[in-house]
Coordinates of C-alpha atoms in Angstrom, one line a residue:
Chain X
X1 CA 42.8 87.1 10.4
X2 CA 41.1 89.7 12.3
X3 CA 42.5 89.9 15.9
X4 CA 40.4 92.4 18.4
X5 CA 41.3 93.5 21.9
X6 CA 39.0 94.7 24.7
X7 CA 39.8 96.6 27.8
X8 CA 39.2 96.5 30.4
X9 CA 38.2 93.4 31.5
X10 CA 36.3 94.6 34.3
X11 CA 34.8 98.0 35.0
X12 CA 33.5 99.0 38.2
X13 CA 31.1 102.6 38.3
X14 CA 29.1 104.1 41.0
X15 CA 25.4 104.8 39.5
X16 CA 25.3 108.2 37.9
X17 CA 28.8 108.4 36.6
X18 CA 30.2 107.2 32.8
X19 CA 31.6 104.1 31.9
X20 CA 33.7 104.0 28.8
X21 CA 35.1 100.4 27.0
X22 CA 37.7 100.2 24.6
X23 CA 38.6 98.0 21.6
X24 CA 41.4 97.8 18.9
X25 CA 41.2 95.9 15.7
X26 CA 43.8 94.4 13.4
X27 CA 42.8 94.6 10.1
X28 CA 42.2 98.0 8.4
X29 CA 39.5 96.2 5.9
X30 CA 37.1 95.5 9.0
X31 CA 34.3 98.1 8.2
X32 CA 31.7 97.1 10.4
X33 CA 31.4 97.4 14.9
X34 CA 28.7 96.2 17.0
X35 CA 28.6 96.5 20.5
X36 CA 26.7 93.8 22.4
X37 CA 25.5 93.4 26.0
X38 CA 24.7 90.0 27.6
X39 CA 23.6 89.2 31.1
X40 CA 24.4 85.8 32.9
X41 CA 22.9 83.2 31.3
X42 CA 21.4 85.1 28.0
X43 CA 21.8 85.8 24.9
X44 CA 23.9 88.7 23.3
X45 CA 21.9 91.6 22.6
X46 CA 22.9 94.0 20.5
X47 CA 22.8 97.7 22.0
X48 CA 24.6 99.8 18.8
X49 CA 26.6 99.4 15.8
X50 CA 28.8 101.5 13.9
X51 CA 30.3 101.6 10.4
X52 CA 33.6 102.9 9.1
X53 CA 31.8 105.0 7.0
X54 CA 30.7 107.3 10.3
X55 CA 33.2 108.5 13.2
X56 CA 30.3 108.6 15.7
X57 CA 26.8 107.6 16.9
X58 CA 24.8 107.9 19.6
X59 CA 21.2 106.4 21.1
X60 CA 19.9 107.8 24.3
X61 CA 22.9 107.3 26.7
X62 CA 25.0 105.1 24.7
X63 CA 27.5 106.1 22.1
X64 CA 30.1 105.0 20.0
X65 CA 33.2 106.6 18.7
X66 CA 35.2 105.0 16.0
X67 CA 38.9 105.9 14.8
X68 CA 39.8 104.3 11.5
X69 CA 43.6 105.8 11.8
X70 CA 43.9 104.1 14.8
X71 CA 41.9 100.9 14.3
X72 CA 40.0 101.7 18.2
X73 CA 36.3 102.5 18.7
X74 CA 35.1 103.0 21.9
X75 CA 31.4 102.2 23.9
X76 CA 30.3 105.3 26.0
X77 CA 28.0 105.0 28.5
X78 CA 26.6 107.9 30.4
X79 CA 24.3 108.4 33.7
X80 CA 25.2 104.7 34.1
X81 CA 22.4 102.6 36.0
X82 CA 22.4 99.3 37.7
X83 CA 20.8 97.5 35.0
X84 CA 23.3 98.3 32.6
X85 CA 25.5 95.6 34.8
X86 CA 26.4 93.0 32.6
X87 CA 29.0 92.0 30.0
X88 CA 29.8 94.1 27.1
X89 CA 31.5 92.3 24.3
X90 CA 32.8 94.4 21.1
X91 CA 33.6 92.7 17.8
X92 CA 34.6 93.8 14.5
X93 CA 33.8 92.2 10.9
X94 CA 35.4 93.2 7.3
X95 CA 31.6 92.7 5.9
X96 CA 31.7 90.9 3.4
X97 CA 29.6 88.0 2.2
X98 CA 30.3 85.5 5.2
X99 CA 29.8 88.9 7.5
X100 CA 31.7 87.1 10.4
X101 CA 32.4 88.8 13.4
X102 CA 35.5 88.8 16.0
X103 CA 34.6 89.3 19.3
X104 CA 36.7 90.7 22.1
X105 CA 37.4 89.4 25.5
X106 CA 34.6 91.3 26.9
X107 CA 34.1 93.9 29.4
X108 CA 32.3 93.3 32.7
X109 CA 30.5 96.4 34.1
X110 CA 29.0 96.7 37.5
X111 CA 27.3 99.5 38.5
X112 CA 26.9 100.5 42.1
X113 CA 23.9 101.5 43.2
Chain Z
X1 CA 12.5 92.8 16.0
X2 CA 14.1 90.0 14.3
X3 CA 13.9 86.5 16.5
X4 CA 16.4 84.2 16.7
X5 CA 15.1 80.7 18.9
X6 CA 16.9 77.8 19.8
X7 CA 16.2 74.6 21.0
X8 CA 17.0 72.7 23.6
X9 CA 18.0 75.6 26.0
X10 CA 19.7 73.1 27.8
X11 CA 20.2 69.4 28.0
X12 CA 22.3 67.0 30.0
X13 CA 23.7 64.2 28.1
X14 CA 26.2 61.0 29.2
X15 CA 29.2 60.4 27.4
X16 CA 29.3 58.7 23.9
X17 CA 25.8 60.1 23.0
X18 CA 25.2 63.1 20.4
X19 CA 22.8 66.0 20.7
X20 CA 21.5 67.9 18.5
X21 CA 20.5 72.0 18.6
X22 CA 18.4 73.5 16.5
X23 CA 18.9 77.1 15.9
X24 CA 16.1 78.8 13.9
X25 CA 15.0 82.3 12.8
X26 CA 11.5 83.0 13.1
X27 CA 10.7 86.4 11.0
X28 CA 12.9 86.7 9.0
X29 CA 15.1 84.3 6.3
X30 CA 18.8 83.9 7.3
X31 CA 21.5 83.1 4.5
X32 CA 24.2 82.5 7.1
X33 CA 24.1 81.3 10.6
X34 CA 27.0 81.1 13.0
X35 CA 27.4 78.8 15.8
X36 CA 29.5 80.0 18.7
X37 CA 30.6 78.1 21.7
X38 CA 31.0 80.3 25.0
X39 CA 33.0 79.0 28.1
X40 CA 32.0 80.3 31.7
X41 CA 33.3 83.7 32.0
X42 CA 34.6 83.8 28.4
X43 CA 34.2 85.9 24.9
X44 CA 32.5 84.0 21.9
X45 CA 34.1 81.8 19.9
X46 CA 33.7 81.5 16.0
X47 CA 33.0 77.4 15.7
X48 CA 31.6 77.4 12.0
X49 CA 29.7 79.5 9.2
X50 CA 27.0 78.1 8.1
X51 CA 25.1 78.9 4.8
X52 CA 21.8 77.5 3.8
X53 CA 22.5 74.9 1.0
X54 CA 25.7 74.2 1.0
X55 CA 28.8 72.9 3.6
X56 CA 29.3 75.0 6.6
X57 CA 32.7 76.7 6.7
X58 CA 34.7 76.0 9.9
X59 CA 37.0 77.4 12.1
X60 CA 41.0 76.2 12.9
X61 CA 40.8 73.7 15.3
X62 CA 37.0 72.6 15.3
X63 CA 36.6 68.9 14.2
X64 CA 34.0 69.1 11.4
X65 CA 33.1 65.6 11.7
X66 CA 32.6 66.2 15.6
X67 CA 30.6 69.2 15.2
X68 CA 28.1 68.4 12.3
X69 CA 26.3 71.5 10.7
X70 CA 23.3 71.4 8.8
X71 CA 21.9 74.4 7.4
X72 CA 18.8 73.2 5.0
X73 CA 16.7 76.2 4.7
X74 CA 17.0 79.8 5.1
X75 CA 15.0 79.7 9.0
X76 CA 16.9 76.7 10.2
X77 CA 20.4 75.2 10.8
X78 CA 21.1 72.4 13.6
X79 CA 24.6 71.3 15.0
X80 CA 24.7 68.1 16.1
X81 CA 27.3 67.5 18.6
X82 CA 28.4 63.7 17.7
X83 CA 30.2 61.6 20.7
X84 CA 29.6 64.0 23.2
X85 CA 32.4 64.2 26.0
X86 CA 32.3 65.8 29.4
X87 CA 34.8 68.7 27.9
X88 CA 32.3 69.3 25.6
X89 CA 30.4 70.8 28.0
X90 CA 29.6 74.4 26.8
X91 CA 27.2 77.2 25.8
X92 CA 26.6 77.2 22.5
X93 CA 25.2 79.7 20.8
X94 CA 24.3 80.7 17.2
X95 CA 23.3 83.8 15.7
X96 CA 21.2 84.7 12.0
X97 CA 22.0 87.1 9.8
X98 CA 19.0 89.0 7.8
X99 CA 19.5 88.3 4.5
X100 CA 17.6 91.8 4.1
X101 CA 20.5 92.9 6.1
X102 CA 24.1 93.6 5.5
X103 CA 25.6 92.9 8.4
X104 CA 23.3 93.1 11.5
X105 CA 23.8 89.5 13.1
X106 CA 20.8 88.3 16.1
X107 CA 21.7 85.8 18.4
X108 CA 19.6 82.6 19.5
X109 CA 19.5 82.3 23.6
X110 CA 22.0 79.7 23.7
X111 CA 21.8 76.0 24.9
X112 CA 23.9 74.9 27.9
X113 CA 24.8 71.3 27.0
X114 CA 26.5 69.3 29.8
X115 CA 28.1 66.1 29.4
X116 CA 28.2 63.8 32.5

């Protein structure tokens, strides 16, 4: 099955500066990569998705890059504030009818004020 | 925005007892729902697929009898935890996928179940 890694675990940025979380995927069929953010105690929300279809994509200050070659996409986050503290968690799904996804380990960000 | 609810958000249970957590979409119809459980600190874990009339579809290593799924219409599934034991203890939390959608999955707020 579809196996996907996250790093880094932690991520510590002082306000203002980028923050940028990595993933790798498995399987070469997975066509489909959200990103989503959850704060203690809530529910994942989704912040921006991707499909293989598309090598980039970008809302306000976050973007995503995605390299099929290399099975990695990549969450960018720029002019990083403190209420983009919380988890990050990538997954990765092939799509189809069951439209599962794999989730990483998850990133935790902090951001300094 | 799609709306995913669930209910209870979180409920303290003794040993032996079962609970039950209702997951439900509220504007839109979802096909499949997936039930995750979350340990403090962790990622999500896959626990079943659920698809409205017909068996859920589990993952290695989750007891299907333990872990009863009902999915009976396209705005509601339920997982009934049977037997409930302290290591039980968990968030679980599902998700909906639009069926207008091919792929975009919304997430319920989880319940915090703790077994005493």
């Amino acid at each position: 099955g579809e196996n996907v890694e996250q790093h880094p675990s932690t991520l510590s940025v002082q306000e203002g500066d980028s923050a940028v979380i990595k993933c790798t995927y498995s399987d070469s069929a997975s066509n489909y990569f959200p990103w989503y953010k959850q704060e203690l105690g809530k529910r994942p929300q989704l912040i921006i998705d991707i499909r293989s279809n598309v090598g980039e994509k970008k809302d306000q200050r976050i973007a995503v890059t995605l390299n099929k070659t290399a099975k990695h996409f990549s969450l960018h986050i720029t002019e990083t504030q403190p209420e983009d503290s919380a988890v990050y968690f990538c997954a990765a799904s092939l799509g189809n009818a069951g439209n599962m996804l794999t989730f990483g380990g998850g990133t935790r960000l902090m951001v300094k004020p | 925005g799609a709306v995913v609810s669930q209910h209870p958000s979180w409920v303290i249970c003794k040993s032996g007892t079962s609970v039950k957590i209702e997951c439900r979409s509220l504007d839109f119809q979802a096909t499949t729902m997936f039930w995750y459980r979350q340990f403090p600190k962790q990622s999500l874990m896959l626990m079943a697929t659920s698809n409205e009339g017909s068996k859920a579809t589990y993952e290695q290593g989750v007891e299907k009898d333990k872990f009863l799924i009902n999915h009976a219409s396209l705005t509601l599934s339920t997982l009934t935890v049977t037997s409930a034991h302290p290591e039980d203890s968990s968030f679980y939390i599902c998700s909906a996928r639009d069926a207008s959608s091919t792929d975009t999955q919304y997430f319920g707020p989880g319940t915090r179940l703790t077994v005493l």
